PDB file of C-alpha atoms in Angstrom:
ATOM      1  CA  MET A   1     -32.256 -30.271  45.799  1.00  0.00           C
ATOM      2  CA  VAL A   2     -28.794 -28.419  46.866  1.00  0.00           C
ATOM      3  CA  LYS A   3     -26.460 -27.695  44.301  1.00  0.00           C
ATOM      4  CA  ILE A   4     -23.056 -26.163  43.525  1.00  0.00           C
ATOM      5  CA  ARG A   5     -23.161 -23.476  40.813  1.00  0.00           C
ATOM      6  CA  LEU A   6     -21.743 -20.348  39.982  1.00  0.00           C
ATOM      7  CA  GLN A   7     -23.023 -16.708  41.299  1.00  0.00           C
ATOM      8  CA  ARG A   8     -22.039 -14.172  38.154  1.00  0.00           C
ATOM      9  CA  HIS A   9     -20.972 -10.706  39.824  1.00  0.00           C
ATOM     10  CA  GLY A  10     -18.259  -8.418  38.138  1.00  0.00           C
ATOM     11  CA  ARG A  11     -19.611  -6.011  35.898  1.00  0.00           C
ATOM     12  CA  LYS A  12     -20.713  -5.771  32.098  1.00  0.00           C
ATOM     13  CA  LYS A  13     -17.947  -8.005  29.488  1.00  0.00           C
ATOM     14  CA  ALA A  14     -15.659  -8.313  32.274  1.00  0.00           C
ATOM     15  CA  PRO A  15     -17.426 -10.672  34.824  1.00  0.00           C
ATOM     16  CA  TYR A  16     -16.294 -13.141  37.693  1.00  0.00           C
ATOM     17  CA  TYR A  17     -18.316 -15.956  39.362  1.00  0.00           C
ATOM     18  CA  HIS A  18     -18.484 -17.244  42.582  1.00  0.00           C
ATOM     19  CA  ILE A  19     -18.700 -21.549  43.568  1.00  0.00           C
ATOM     20  CA  VAL A  20     -21.746 -21.103  46.077  1.00  0.00           C
ATOM     21  CA  VAL A  21     -23.500 -24.008  47.076  1.00  0.00           C
ATOM     22  CA  ALA A  22     -27.254 -23.092  47.282  1.00  0.00           C
ATOM     23  CA  ASP A  23     -30.475 -24.416  47.180  1.00  0.00           C
ATOM     24  CA  SER A  24     -31.644 -24.752  43.833  1.00  0.00           C
ATOM     25  CA  ARG A  25     -34.816 -23.024  44.171  1.00  0.00           C
ATOM     26  CA  LYS A  26     -33.207 -20.009  45.097  1.00  0.00           C
ATOM     27  CA  LYS A  27     -32.289 -17.060  42.741  1.00  0.00           C
ATOM     28  CA  ARG A  28     -28.985 -17.460  41.100  1.00  0.00           C
ATOM     29  CA  ASP A  29     -27.802 -14.123  42.821  1.00  0.00           C
ATOM     30  CA  GLY A  30     -30.045 -15.157  46.127  1.00  0.00           C
ATOM     31  CA  ARG A  31     -29.139 -16.240  49.576  1.00  0.00           C
ATOM     32  CA  ILE A  32     -26.152 -19.100  49.379  1.00  0.00           C
ATOM     33  CA  ILE A  33     -25.565 -21.476  51.908  1.00  0.00           C
ATOM     34  CA  GLU A  34     -21.466 -21.547  51.894  1.00  0.00           C
ATOM     35  CA  ASP A  35     -18.863 -19.849  49.611  1.00  0.00           C
ATOM     36  CA  LEU A  36     -16.531 -22.650  48.133  1.00  0.00           C
ATOM     37  CA  GLY A  37     -14.180 -20.071  45.908  1.00  0.00           C
ATOM     38  CA  ARG A  38     -13.991 -18.297  42.702  1.00  0.00           C
ATOM     39  CA  TYR A  39     -13.766 -18.974  39.469  1.00  0.00           C
ATOM     40  CA  ASN A  40     -12.198 -15.729  36.599  1.00  0.00           C
ATOM     41  CA  PRO A  41     -12.953 -16.902  32.804  1.00  0.00           C
ATOM     42  CA  VAL A  42     -11.844 -13.605  31.705  1.00  0.00           C
ATOM     43  CA  THR A  43      -7.914 -13.219  32.541  1.00  0.00           C
ATOM     44  CA  GLU A  44      -5.361 -14.385  30.733  1.00  0.00           C
ATOM     45  CA  SER A  45      -5.079 -17.484  32.339  1.00  0.00           C
ATOM     46  CA  THR A  46      -8.104 -18.752  33.744  1.00  0.00           C
ATOM     47  CA  ARG A  47      -8.064 -18.649  37.513  1.00  0.00           C
ATOM     48  CA  VAL A  48      -9.835 -20.676  39.823  1.00  0.00           C
ATOM     49  CA  SER A  49      -9.785 -20.943  43.975  1.00  0.00           C
ATOM     50  CA  ILE A  50     -11.788 -23.914  45.589  1.00  0.00           C
ATOM     51  CA  ASP A  51     -11.451 -25.296  48.836  1.00  0.00           C
ATOM     52  CA  THR A  52     -11.758 -28.792  48.038  1.00  0.00           C
ATOM     53  CA  ASP A  53     -12.391 -30.295  51.208  1.00  0.00           C
ATOM     54  CA  ARG A  54     -15.653 -28.314  51.603  1.00  0.00           C
ATOM     55  CA  ALA A  55     -16.085 -29.011  47.826  1.00  0.00           C
ATOM     56  CA  MET A  56     -15.458 -32.903  48.690  1.00  0.00           C
ATOM     57  CA  HIS A  57     -17.829 -32.633  51.480  1.00  0.00           C
ATOM     58  CA  TRP A  58     -21.062 -31.358  50.042  1.00  0.00           C
ATOM     59  CA  LEU A  59     -20.679 -33.767  47.111  1.00  0.00           C
ATOM     60  CA  LYS A  60     -20.578 -36.737  49.451  1.00  0.00           C
ATOM     61  CA  ASN A  61     -23.753 -35.274  50.675  1.00  0.00           C
ATOM     62  CA  GLY A  62     -25.458 -35.383  47.738  1.00  0.00           C
ATOM     63  CA  ALA A  63     -25.219 -31.923  46.325  1.00  0.00           C
ATOM     64  CA  GLN A  64     -25.517 -31.762  42.733  1.00  0.00           C
ATOM     65  CA  PRO A  65     -22.636 -29.530  40.801  1.00  0.00           C
ATOM     66  CA  THR A  66     -23.760 -28.028  37.345  1.00  0.00           C
ATOM     67  CA  ASP A  67     -22.236 -29.368  33.811  1.00  0.00           C
ATOM     68  CA  THR A  68     -19.632 -25.936  34.436  1.00  0.00           C
ATOM     69  CA  VAL A  69     -18.861 -26.386  38.076  1.00  0.00           C
ATOM     70  CA  GLU A  70     -18.580 -30.231  37.620  1.00  0.00           C
ATOM     71  CA  ARG A  71     -16.098 -28.930  34.749  1.00  0.00           C
ATOM     72  CA  ILE A  72     -14.250 -27.753  37.192  1.00  0.00           C
ATOM     73  CA  LEU A  73     -14.163 -29.414  39.985  1.00  0.00           C
ATOM     74  CA  ARG A  74     -12.930 -32.709  37.477  1.00  0.00           C
ATOM     75  CA  LYS A  75     -10.300 -30.654  35.593  1.00  0.00           C
ATOM     76  CA  GLU A  76      -9.594 -29.464  39.666  1.00  0.00           C
ATOM     77  CA  GLY A  77      -9.163 -33.009  40.504  1.00  0.00           C
ATOM     78  CA  VAL A  78     -11.953 -32.459  43.368  1.00  0.00           C
ATOM     79  CA  PHE A  79     -13.717 -36.034  41.562  1.00  0.00           C
ATOM     80  CA  TYR A  80     -10.184 -38.038  41.278  1.00  0.00           C
ATOM     81  CA  ARG A  81      -9.561 -37.343  45.432  1.00  0.00           C
ATOM     82  CA  LEU A  82     -13.104 -39.235  45.309  1.00  0.00           C
ATOM     83  CA  HIS A  83     -12.117 -42.074  43.672  1.00  0.00           C
ATOM     84  CA  LEU A  84      -9.184 -42.194  45.548  1.00  0.00           C
ATOM     85  CA  GLU A  85     -10.444 -42.276  48.991  1.00  0.00           C
ATOM     86  CA  ARG A  86     -13.319 -44.644  48.006  1.00  0.00           C
ATOM     87  CA  TRP A  87     -10.033 -46.687  47.172  1.00  0.00           C
ATOM     88  CA  LYS A  88      -9.180 -46.359  50.889  1.00  0.00           C
ATOM     89  CA  LYS A  89      -5.422 -44.370  49.644  1.00  0.00           C
ATOM     90  CA  SER A  90      -3.803 -42.863  52.554  1.00  0.00           C
ATOM     91  CA  PRO A  91      -4.302 -38.683  52.959  1.00  0.00           C
ATOM     92  CA  GLU A  92      -0.102 -38.990  52.144  1.00  0.00           C
ATOM     93  CA  GLU A  93      -1.163 -41.159  48.706  1.00  0.00           C
ATOM     94  CA  ILE A  94      -3.569 -38.723  48.071  1.00  0.00           C
ATOM     95  CA  GLU A  95      -2.088 -35.691  47.642  1.00  0.00           C
ATOM     96  CA  GLU A  96       1.111 -37.740  46.022  1.00  0.00           C
ATOM     97  CA  THR A  97      -0.904 -39.042  43.508  1.00  0.00           C
ATOM     98  CA  ILE A  98      -2.978 -35.701  42.943  1.00  0.00           C
ATOM     99  CA  THR A  99       0.649 -33.720  42.658  1.00  0.00           C
ATOM    100  CA  ALA A 100       1.742 -36.220  39.833  1.00  0.00           C
ATOM    101  CA  TRP A 101      -0.976 -35.497  38.157  1.00  0.00           C
ATOM    102  CA  LYS A 102      -1.939 -31.946  38.061  1.00  0.00           C
ATOM    103  CA  GLN A 103       1.975 -31.928  36.822  1.00  0.00           C
ATOM    104  CA  ASN A 104       1.242 -34.107  34.094  1.00  0.00           C
ATOM    105  CA  ARG A 105      -1.426 -32.089  33.202  1.00  0.00           C
ATOM    106  CA  ASP A 106      -0.047 -28.854  33.389  1.00  0.00           C
ATOM    107  CA  ALA A 107       2.870 -30.648  31.150  1.00  0.00           C
ATOM    108  CA  SER A 108       0.234 -32.653  28.151  1.00  0.00           C
ATOM    109  CA  THR A 109      -2.877 -30.230  28.730  1.00  0.00           C
ATOM    110  CA  GLU A 110      -2.766 -27.266  25.512  1.00  0.00           C
ATOM    111  CA  LYS A 111      -3.062 -23.617  26.890  1.00  0.00           C
ATOM    112  CA  VAL A 112      -6.695 -22.610  26.149  1.00  0.00           C
ATOM    113  CA  LEU A 113      -7.718 -19.239  24.714  1.00  0.00           C
ATOM    114  CA  THR A 114      -9.958 -16.541  26.521  1.00  0.00           C
ATOM    115  CA  SER A 115     -12.010 -14.632  24.609  1.00  0.00           C
ATOM    116  CA  ILE A 116      -9.952 -11.439  25.400  1.00  0.00           C
ATOM    117  CA  GLU A 117      -7.014 -13.296  24.900  1.00  0.00           C
ATOM    118  CA  GLN A 118      -8.315 -14.758  21.308  1.00  0.00           C
ATOM    119  CA  LYS A 119      -9.212 -10.951  20.114  1.00  0.00           C
ATOM    120  CA  LYS A 120      -5.841  -9.832  20.763  1.00  0.00           C
ATOM    121  CA  ALA A 121      -4.463 -12.739  18.907  1.00  0.00           C
ATOM    122  CA  ALA A 122      -6.669 -11.979  16.131  1.00  0.00           C
ATOM    123  CA  LEU A 123      -5.702  -8.197  16.394  1.00  0.00           C
ATOM    124  CA  LYS A 124      -2.300  -9.189  16.428  1.00  0.00           C
ATOM    125  CA  ALA A 125      -2.607 -11.051  13.082  1.00  0.00           C
ATOM    126  CA  GLU A 126      -4.685  -8.496  11.468  1.00  0.00           C
ATOM    127  CA  GLU A 127      -1.456  -6.212  12.439  1.00  0.00           C
ATOM    128  CA  GLU A 128       1.523  -8.407  11.446  1.00  0.00           C
ATOM    129  CA  ALA A 129      -1.016  -9.363   8.246  1.00  0.00           C
ATOM    130  CA  PHE A 130      -1.135  -5.534   7.226  1.00  0.00           C
ATOM    131  CA  LYS A 131       2.167  -4.951   7.862  1.00  0.00           C
ATOM    132  CA  ALA A 132       3.173  -7.866   5.953  1.00  0.00           C
ATOM    133  CA  GLU A 133       1.000  -6.190   2.949  1.00  0.00           C
ATOM    134  CA  GLN A 134       3.250  -2.955   3.365  1.00  0.00           C
ATOM    135  CA  ALA A 135       5.616  -4.504   3.332  1.00  0.00           C
ATOM    136  CA  LYS A 136       5.375  -6.306   0.691  1.00  0.00           C
ATOM    137  CA  ALA A 137       3.848  -3.228  -1.627  1.00  0.00           C
ATOM    138  CA  ALA A 138       7.213  -0.990  -0.538  1.00  0.00           C
ATOM    139  CA  ALA A 139       9.545  -3.707  -1.487  1.00  0.00           C
ATOM    140  CA  GLU A 140       7.506  -4.008  -4.839  1.00  0.00           C
ATOM    141  CA  ALA A 141       7.325   0.436  -5.340  1.00  0.00           C
ATOM    142  CA  ALA A 142      11.260   0.177  -4.652  1.00  0.00           C
ATOM    143  CA  LYS A 143      12.146  -2.747  -7.125  1.00  0.00           C
ATOM    144  CA  LYS A 144       9.574  -0.835  -9.764  1.00  0.00           C
ATOM    145  CA  ALA A 145      11.629   2.285  -8.828  1.00  0.00           C
ATOM    146  CA  GLU A 146      14.905   0.503  -9.291  1.00  0.00           C
ATOM    147  CA  GLU A 147      14.236  -1.392 -12.511  1.00  0.00           C
ATOM    148  CA  GLU A 148      12.878   2.190 -14.531  1.00  0.00           C
ATOM    149  CA  LYS A 149      16.097   3.800 -12.682  1.00  0.00           C
ATOM    150  CA  ALA A 150      17.803   1.569 -14.210  1.00  0.00           C
ATOM    151  CA  ALA A 151      15.434   1.807 -17.859  1.00  0.00           C
ATOM    152  CA  LYS A 152      16.175   5.575 -17.294  1.00  0.00           C
ATOM    153  CA  ALA A 153      19.699   5.321 -17.204  1.00  0.00           C
ATOM    154  CA  LYS A 154      20.250   3.019 -20.045  1.00  0.00           C
ATOM    155  CA  ALA A 155      18.331   5.089 -21.996  1.00  0.00           C
ATOM    156  CA  ALA A 156      20.523   7.664 -21.064  1.00  0.00           C
ATOM    157  CA  ALA A 157      23.380   5.759 -21.879  1.00  0.00           C
ATOM    158  CA  GLU A 158      22.196   4.888 -25.051  1.00  0.00           C
ATOM    159  CA  ALA A 159      21.354   8.128 -26.281  1.00  0.00           C
ATOM    160  CA  LYS A 160      25.081   9.528 -24.890  1.00  0.00           C
ATOM    161  CA  ALA A 161      26.479   6.354 -27.064  1.00  0.00           C
ATOM    162  CA  ALA A 162      24.170   7.849 -30.097  1.00  0.00           C
ATOM    163  CA  ALA A 163      25.144  11.646 -30.110  1.00  0.00           C
ATOM    164  CA  GLU A 164      28.280  10.500 -29.274  1.00  0.00           C
ATOM    165  CA  LYS A 165      28.938   8.224 -32.827  1.00  0.00           C
ATOM    166  CA  GLU A 166      26.606  10.701 -34.592  1.00  0.00           C
ATOM    167  CA  GLU A 167      29.064  13.666 -33.607  1.00  0.00           C
ATOM    168  CA  ALA A 168      32.376  11.067 -34.013  1.00  0.00           C
ATOM    169  CA  GLU A 169      30.828  10.403 -37.728  1.00  0.00           C
ATOM    170  CA  ALA A 170      30.044  13.965 -38.260  1.00  0.00           C
ATOM    171  CA  LYS A 171      33.627  14.637 -37.089  1.00  0.00           C
ATOM    172  CA  GLU A 172      34.942  12.188 -39.541  1.00  0.00           C
ATOM    173  CA  THR A 173      32.930  13.286 -42.678  1.00  0.00           C
ATOM    174  CA  LYS A 174      33.717  17.502 -41.861  1.00  0.00           C
ATOM    175  CA  ALA A 175      37.634  15.608 -41.493  1.00  0.00           C
ATOM    176  CA  GLU A 176      37.036  14.084 -44.853  1.00  0.00           C
ATOM    177  CA  GLU A 177      35.251  16.822 -46.297  1.00  0.00           C
ATOM    178  CA  SER A 178      37.902  19.040 -45.303  1.00  0.00           C
ATOM    179  CA  ALA A 179      40.852  17.084 -46.932  1.00  0.00           C
ATOM    180  CA  GLU A 180      39.112  16.850 -49.992  1.00  0.00           C
ATOM    181  CA  ALA A 181      38.901  20.178 -49.908  1.00  0.00           C
ATOM    182  CA  GLU A 182      42.192  20.655 -49.611  1.00  0.00           C
ATOM    183  CA  GLY A 183      42.943  17.947 -52.608  1.00  0.00           C
ATOM    184  CA  LYS A 184      41.556  19.847 -54.407  1.00  0.00           C
ATOM    185  CA  ASP A 185      42.737  23.234 -53.764  1.00  0.00           C
ATOM    186  CA  ALA A 186      46.690  21.931 -54.057  1.00  0.00           C
ATOM    187  CA  LYS A 187      45.592  20.423 -57.322  1.00  0.00           C
ATOM    188  CA  ALA A 188      44.028  23.523 -58.538  1.00  0.00           C
ATOM    189  CA  GLU A 189      47.116  25.244 -56.796  1.00  0.00           C
ATOM    190  CA  THR A 190      49.442  22.895 -58.517  1.00  0.00           C
ATOM    191  CA  ASP A 191      47.447  22.945 -62.083  1.00  0.00           C
ATOM    192  CA  THR A 192      47.534  26.539 -61.480  1.00  0.00           C
ATOM    193  CA  LYS A 193      51.547  26.649 -61.266  1.00  0.00           C
ATOM    194  CA  ALA A 194      51.488  23.908 -64.395  1.00  0.00           C
ATOM    195  CA  GLU A 195      50.030  25.846 -66.331  1.00  0.00           C
ATOM    196  CA  VAL A 196      52.111  29.408 -65.090  1.00  0.00           C
ATOM    197  CA  VAL A 197      54.958  27.012 -66.023  1.00  0.00           C
ATOM    198  CA  GLU A 198      53.951  26.257 -69.674  1.00  0.00           C
ATOM    199  CA  GLU A 199      53.086  30.114 -70.242  1.00  0.00           C
ATOM    200  CA  VAL A 200      56.085  30.524 -69.424  1.00  0.00           C
ATOM    201  CA  LYS A 201      58.270  28.055 -71.343  1.00  0.00           C
ATOM    202  CA  ALA A 202      55.979  28.766 -73.836  1.00  0.00           C
ATOM    203  CA  ASP A 203      57.007  32.611 -73.794  1.00  0.00           C
ATOM    204  CA  GLU A 204      60.743  31.473 -73.696  1.00  0.00           C
ATOM    205  CA  ASN A 205      60.698  29.469 -76.163  1.00  0.00           C
ATOM    206  CA  ASP A 206      58.654  32.256 -78.210  1.00  0.00           C
ATOM    207  CA  ALA A 207      61.425  34.755 -77.923  1.00  0.00           C
ATOM    208  CA  THR A 208      64.230  32.348 -78.011  1.00  0.00           C
ATOM    209  CA  ALA A 209      62.438  31.394 -81.460  1.00  0.00           C
ATOM    210  CA  GLU A 210      62.349  35.331 -82.506  1.00  0.00           C
ATOM    211  CA  ALA A 211      65.610  35.898 -81.714  1.00  0.00           C
ATOM    212  CA  VAL A 212      66.785  32.647 -83.985  1.00  0.00           C
ATOM    213  CA  GLU A 213      65.071  34.762 -86.559  1.00  0.00           C
ATOM    214  CA  GLU A 214      66.537  37.986 -86.013  1.00  0.00           C
ATOM    215  CA  THR A 215      69.612  36.408 -85.545  1.00  0.00           C
ATOM    216  CA  THR A 216      69.336  34.976 -88.767  1.00  0.00           C
ATOM    217  CA  ALA A 217      68.426  37.786 -90.602  1.00  0.00           C
ATOM    218  CA  GLU A 218      71.055  39.607 -89.816  1.00  0.00           C
ATOM    219  CA  LYS A 219      73.350  37.196 -91.248  1.00  0.00           C
ATOM    220  CA  PRO A 220      72.663  37.475 -94.794  1.00  0.00           C
ATOM    221  CA  ALA A 221      72.753  41.386 -94.478  1.00  0.00           C
ATOM    222  CA  GLU A 222      76.024  41.046 -93.168  1.00  0.00           C
ATOM    223  CA  ALA A 223      77.679  38.978 -95.685  1.00  0.00           C
ATOM    224  CA  GLU A 224      76.009  40.942 -98.545  1.00  0.00           C
ATOM    225  CA  THR A 225      77.304  44.153 -96.997  1.00  0.00           C
ATOM    226  CA  GLU A 226      80.816  42.039 -97.134  1.00  0.00           C
ATOM    227  CA  ASP A 227      80.501  40.773-100.728  1.00  0.00           C
ATOM    228  CA  SER A 228      79.765  44.609-101.920  1.00  0.00           C
ATOM    229  CA  GLU A 229      82.677  45.804-100.669  1.00  0.00           C
ATOM    230  CA  LYS A 230      85.013  43.598-101.793  1.00  0.00           C
ATOM    231  CA  LYS A 231      83.966  43.979-105.053  1.00  0.00           C
ATOM    232  CA  LYS A 232      84.288  47.713-104.809  1.00  0.00           C
ATOM    233  CA  ASP A 233      88.021  47.013-104.058  1.00  0.00           C
TER     234      ASP A 233
END
């Protein structure tokens, strides 16, 4: 049986394939009947190049595609061309219909990621998640540092205010004590002055009293003297 199948080429983990027509009894990498095109599934965008006319020729002559090759041929519109030919469409109509179909297919089909693209996307997602985690941790650390800084500043301000209040109270107490001491000194001085004045007054009073007594004592003596003299006369 003649089959249309893939023939592997390339290196390990980076293969590409030839789309070939070969006898099913031959080995995969053995002798082929015809090379129809290329298929590369590991590039960023899967690439297919195929000789559509020769592929249709072998399909019309009974060649059986493998499941993978059948999917590739359907995706490239080879089977659609066969149907359009069976419907007796002209070559111009077939080309126009196939072109519109491919445009619609490309617009509606989502891009299928290759294994390499999937790995790149996974690595990128992990990297972005790691960066986001780092940014979150840095933001939390910065927030914590700001909170600690604000708490320290608040504590320092409170301590300063308490120290200033304590200093003001100490100054006020000292001023009160100083004023009280000055008041006591002034009172003591006043009391001392008053005592001195009283002593002076007392001394003056005593002196005055003595002077009066002396005067009073002298006057009778003089009177007696005058009376004796009068009697002699």
